[in-house]
Structure formats: structure tokens, C-alpha cells
mmCIF file with all atom_site columns, C-alpha atoms in Angstrom:
data_model
loop_
_atom_site.group_PDB
_atom_site.id
_atom_site.type_symbol
_atom_site.label_atom_id
_atom_site.label_alt_id
_atom_site.label_comp_id
_atom_site.label_asym_id
_atom_site.label_entity_id
_atom_site.label_seq_id
_atom_site.pdbx_PDB_ins_code
_atom_site.Cartn_x
_atom_site.Cartn_y
_atom_site.Cartn_z
_atom_site.occupancy
_atom_site.B_iso_or_equiv
_atom_site.pdbx_formal_charge
_atom_site.auth_seq_id
_atom_site.auth_comp_id
_atom_site.auth_asym_id
_atom_site.auth_atom_id
_atom_site.pdbx_PDB_model_num
ATOM 1  C CA . UNK A 1 1  ? 19.086  18.740  -17.850 1.00 0.00 ? 1  UNK A CA 1
ATOM 2  C CA . UNK A 1 2  ? 19.244  18.198  -14.183 1.00 0.00 ? 2  UNK A CA 1
ATOM 3  C CA . UNK A 1 3  ? 19.938  15.234  -12.549 1.00 0.00 ? 3  UNK A CA 1
ATOM 4  C CA . UNK A 1 4  ? 16.715  12.929  -12.115 1.00 0.00 ? 4  UNK A CA 1
ATOM 5  C CA . UNK A 1 5  ? 17.826  11.353  -8.914  1.00 0.00 ? 5  UNK A CA 1
ATOM 6  C CA . UNK A 1 6  ? 18.027  14.292  -6.632  1.00 0.00 ? 6  UNK A CA 1
ATOM 7  C CA . UNK A 1 7  ? 19.172  13.626  -2.894  1.00 0.00 ? 7  UNK A CA 1
ATOM 8  C CA . UNK A 1 8  ? 16.066  15.744  -1.581  1.00 0.00 ? 8  UNK A CA 1
ATOM 9  C CA . UNK A 1 9  ? 13.916  13.574  -4.013  1.00 0.00 ? 9  UNK A CA 1
ATOM 10 C CA . UNK A 1 10 ? 15.427  10.202  -2.653  1.00 0.00 ? 10 UNK A CA 1
ATOM 11 C CA . UNK A 1 11 ? 14.918  11.361  0.939   1.00 0.00 ? 11 UNK A CA 1
ATOM 12 C CA . UNK A 1 12 ? 11.294  12.397  0.026   1.00 0.00 ? 12 UNK A CA 1
ATOM 13 C CA . UNK A 1 13 ? 10.854  8.904   -1.501  1.00 0.00 ? 13 UNK A CA 1
ATOM 14 C CA . UNK A 1 14 ? 12.258  7.268   1.419   1.00 0.00 ? 14 UNK A CA 1
ATOM 15 C CA . UNK A 1 15 ? 10.020  9.322   4.156   1.00 0.00 ? 15 UNK A CA 1
ATOM 16 C CA . UNK A 1 16 ? 6.962   8.687   1.644   1.00 0.00 ? 16 UNK A CA 1
ATOM 17 C CA . UNK A 1 17 ? 7.100   5.033   1.435   1.00 0.00 ? 17 UNK A CA 1
ATOM 18 C CA . UNK A 1 18 ? 7.442   4.830   5.267   1.00 0.00 ? 18 UNK A CA 1
ATOM 19 C CA . UNK A 1 19 ? 4.328   6.997   5.485   1.00 0.00 ? 19 UNK A CA 1
ATOM 20 C CA . UNK A 1 20 ? 2.789   4.745   2.764   1.00 0.00 ? 20 UNK A CA 1
ATOM 21 C CA . UNK A 1 21 ? 3.681   1.417   4.370   1.00 0.00 ? 21 UNK A CA 1
ATOM 22 C CA . UNK A 1 22 ? 2.082   2.942   7.794   1.00 0.00 ? 22 UNK A CA 1
ATOM 23 C CA . UNK A 1 23 ? -0.828  3.886   5.629   1.00 0.00 ? 23 UNK A CA 1
ATOM 24 C CA . UNK A 1 24 ? -0.955  0.577   4.223   1.00 0.00 ? 24 UNK A CA 1
ATOM 25 C CA . UNK A 1 25 ? -1.155  -1.124  7.359   1.00 0.00 ? 25 UNK A CA 1
ATOM 26 C CA . UNK A 1 26 ? -3.787  0.972   8.675   1.00 0.00 ? 26 UNK A CA 1
ATOM 27 C CA . UNK A 1 27 ? -6.005  0.578   5.455   1.00 0.00 ? 27 UNK A CA 1
ATOM 28 C CA . UNK A 1 28 ? -5.405  -2.988  4.854   1.00 0.00 ? 28 UNK A CA 1
ATOM 29 C CA . UNK A 1 29 ? -6.285  -3.673  8.638   1.00 0.00 ? 29 UNK A CA 1
ATOM 30 C CA . UNK A 1 30 ? -9.672  -1.938  8.407   1.00 0.00 ? 30 UNK A CA 1
ATOM 31 C CA . UNK A 1 31 ? -10.593 -3.682  4.927   1.00 0.00 ? 31 UNK A CA 1
ATOM 32 C CA . UNK A 1 32 ? -9.244  -7.029  6.119   1.00 0.00 ? 32 UNK A CA 1
ATOM 33 C CA . UNK A 1 33 ? -11.568 -6.365  9.412   1.00 0.00 ? 33 UNK A CA 1
ATOM 34 C CA . UNK A 1 34 ? -14.667 -5.476  7.349   1.00 0.00 ? 34 UNK A CA 1
ATOM 35 C CA . UNK A 1 35 ? -14.261 -8.248  4.967   1.00 0.00 ? 35 UNK A CA 1
ATOM 36 C CA . UNK A 1 36 ? -13.904 -10.681 7.734   1.00 0.00 ? 36 UNK A CA 1
ATOM 37 C CA . UNK A 1 37 ? -17.246 -9.651  9.275   1.00 0.00 ? 37 UNK A CA 1
ATOM 38 C CA . UNK A 1 38 ? -18.903 -10.179 5.845   1.00 0.00 ? 38 UNK A CA 1
ATOM 39 C CA . UNK A 1 39 ? -17.518 -13.894 5.565   1.00 0.00 ? 39 UNK A CA 1
ATOM 40 C CA . UNK A 1 40 ? -20.577 -16.270 5.242   1.00 0.00 ? 40 UNK A CA 1
ATOM 41 C CA . UNK A 1 41 ? -18.493 -19.395 4.208   1.00 0.00 ? 41 UNK A CA 1
ATOM 42 C CA . UNK A 1 42 ? -20.011 -22.740 5.439   1.00 0.00 ? 42 UNK A CA 1
ATOM 43 C CA . UNK A 1 43 ? -17.219 -25.152 4.668   1.00 0.00 ? 43 UNK A CA 1
ATOM 44 C CA . UNK A 1 44 ? -13.410 -25.263 5.565   1.00 0.00 ? 44 UNK A CA 1
ATOM 45 C CA . UNK A 1 45 ? -12.949 -24.559 2.052   1.00 0.00 ? 45 UNK A CA 1
ATOM 46 C CA . UNK A 1 46 ? -15.002 -21.731 1.513   1.00 0.00 ? 46 UNK A CA 1
ATOM 47 C CA . UNK A 1 47 ? -13.019 -20.074 4.613   1.00 0.00 ? 47 UNK A CA 1
ATOM 48 C CA . UNK A 1 48 ? -9.668  -21.130 3.082   1.00 0.00 ? 48 UNK A CA 1
ATOM 49 C CA . UNK A 1 49 ? -10.649 -19.345 -0.047  1.00 0.00 ? 49 UNK A CA 1
ATOM 50 C CA . UNK A 1 50 ? -11.862 -16.537 1.365   1.00 0.00 ? 50 UNK A CA 1
ATOM 51 C CA . UNK A 1 51 ? -9.041  -15.717 3.580   1.00 0.00 ? 51 UNK A CA 1
ATOM 52 C CA . UNK A 1 52 ? -6.848  -15.974 0.478   1.00 0.00 ? 52 UNK A CA 1
ATOM 53 C CA . UNK A 1 53 ? -8.594  -13.580 -1.375  1.00 0.00 ? 53 UNK A CA 1
ATOM 54 C CA . UNK A 1 54 ? -8.177  -11.549 1.584   1.00 0.00 ? 54 UNK A CA 1
ATOM 55 C CA . UNK A 1 55 ? -4.579  -11.700 1.600   1.00 0.00 ? 55 UNK A CA 1
ATOM 56 C CA . UNK A 1 56 ? -4.943  -10.762 -2.122  1.00 0.00 ? 56 UNK A CA 1
ATOM 57 C CA . UNK A 1 57 ? -6.347  -7.744  -1.667  1.00 0.00 ? 57 UNK A CA 1
ATOM 58 C CA . UNK A 1 58 ? -4.072  -6.628  1.214   1.00 0.00 ? 58 UNK A CA 1
ATOM 59 C CA . UNK A 1 59 ? -1.418  -7.456  -1.599  1.00 0.00 ? 59 UNK A CA 1
ATOM 60 C CA . UNK A 1 60 ? -2.613  -5.330  -4.324  1.00 0.00 ? 60 UNK A CA 1
ATOM 61 C CA . UNK A 1 61 ? -3.435  -2.473  -1.771  1.00 0.00 ? 61 UNK A CA 1
ATOM 62 C CA . UNK A 1 62 ? 0.263   -2.490  -0.636  1.00 0.00 ? 62 UNK A CA 1
ATOM 63 C CA . UNK A 1 63 ? 1.104   -2.737  -4.358  1.00 0.00 ? 63 UNK A CA 1
ATOM 64 C CA . UNK A 1 64 ? -0.911  0.414   -5.238  1.00 0.00 ? 64 UNK A CA 1
ATOM 65 C CA . UNK A 1 65 ? -0.045  2.367   -1.736  1.00 0.00 ? 65 UNK A CA 1
ATOM 66 C CA . UNK A 1 66 ? 3.402   1.907   -0.942  1.00 0.00 ? 66 UNK A CA 1
ATOM 67 C CA . UNK A 1 67 ? 4.728   3.364   -4.448  1.00 0.00 ? 67 UNK A CA 1
ATOM 68 C CA . UNK A 1 68 ? 2.223   6.031   -4.648  1.00 0.00 ? 68 UNK A CA 1
ATOM 69 C CA . UNK A 1 69 ? 3.249   7.625   -1.623  1.00 0.00 ? 69 UNK A CA 1
ATOM 70 C CA . UNK A 1 70 ? 6.886   7.344   -2.414  1.00 0.00 ? 70 UNK A CA 1
ATOM 71 C CA . UNK A 1 71 ? 6.237   8.867   -5.421  1.00 0.00 ? 71 UNK A CA 1
ATOM 72 C CA . UNK A 1 72 ? 4.370   11.839  -4.242  1.00 0.00 ? 72 UNK A CA 1
ATOM 73 C CA . UNK A 1 73 ? 7.392   11.796  -1.461  1.00 0.00 ? 73 UNK A CA 1
ATOM 74 C CA . UNK A 1 74 ? 9.851   12.009  -4.035  1.00 0.00 ? 74 UNK A CA 1
ATOM 75 C CA . UNK A 1 75 ? 7.725   15.071  -6.059  1.00 0.00 ? 75 UNK A CA 1
ATOM 76 C CA . UNK A 1 76 ? 7.285   16.751  -2.711  1.00 0.00 ? 76 UNK A CA 1
ATOM 77 C CA . UNK A 1 77 ? 11.462  16.261  -2.089  1.00 0.00 ? 77 UNK A CA 1
ATOM 78 C CA . UNK A 1 78 ? 12.092  17.827  -5.214  1.00 0.00 ? 78 UNK A CA 1
ATOM 79 C CA . UNK A 1 79 ? 9.796   20.415  -5.352  1.00 0.00 ? 79 UNK A CA 1
ATOM 80 C CA . UNK A 1 80 ? 10.487  21.692  -1.670  1.00 0.00 ? 80 UNK A CA 1
ATOM 81 C CA . UNK A 1 81 ? 14.240  21.779  -2.087  1.00 0.00 ? 81 UNK A CA 1
ATOM 82 C CA . UNK A 1 82 ? 14.126  23.875  -5.401  1.00 0.00 ? 82 UNK A CA 1
ATOM 83 C CA . UNK A 1 83 ? 15.407  21.090  -7.740  1.00 0.00 ? 83 UNK A CA 1
ATOM 84 C CA . UNK A 1 84 ? 12.064  20.881  -9.504  1.00 0.00 ? 84 UNK A CA 1
ATOM 85 C CA . UNK A 1 85 ? 10.701  18.557  -11.991 1.00 0.00 ? 85 UNK A CA 1
#
């Protein structure tokens, strides 16, 4: 059994995480912008709660997108390098 932590896989994971971060910034910006357009809050407390929910949605997106791209980068790095999985 070969090593799970191949250099090519780790480099691919780092590159994937970077690409995931850029993708997260783009997607979360678009989602937050669209959500802010639908804000029908009438009081300051409702606005703060709505903004809190937008921030929560952005955090959830980050927790999903960045590791997914890092995993994809790891897989691609190992596959392309010939180490295989």
C-alpha cells in the first residue's frame, strides 16, 4: 500500500483550496447580493437578524466549497502524477 500523503496530492490540495477560496468569494458575493435584494425588514432588529443569516449562509458555503475543491485538487494531483488512489 502506497502512502496516502503523496507530494503531488498535497500540492494539488493546496492549489484546489486556493481555487476553492476564489470560487467561494465569487459565489458568496453573488448569493449575499441577491439575498440583500430580498430583504423586507422593517425594524433594525429584523435587519440585524437578516444580516446574521446571510453571514451564516456565507460560512456554510465556505465550509462546503473550500474542502470540496481541496479534495478534488488532491485527487487530481495524485491521478495526474501517476500515484493513483
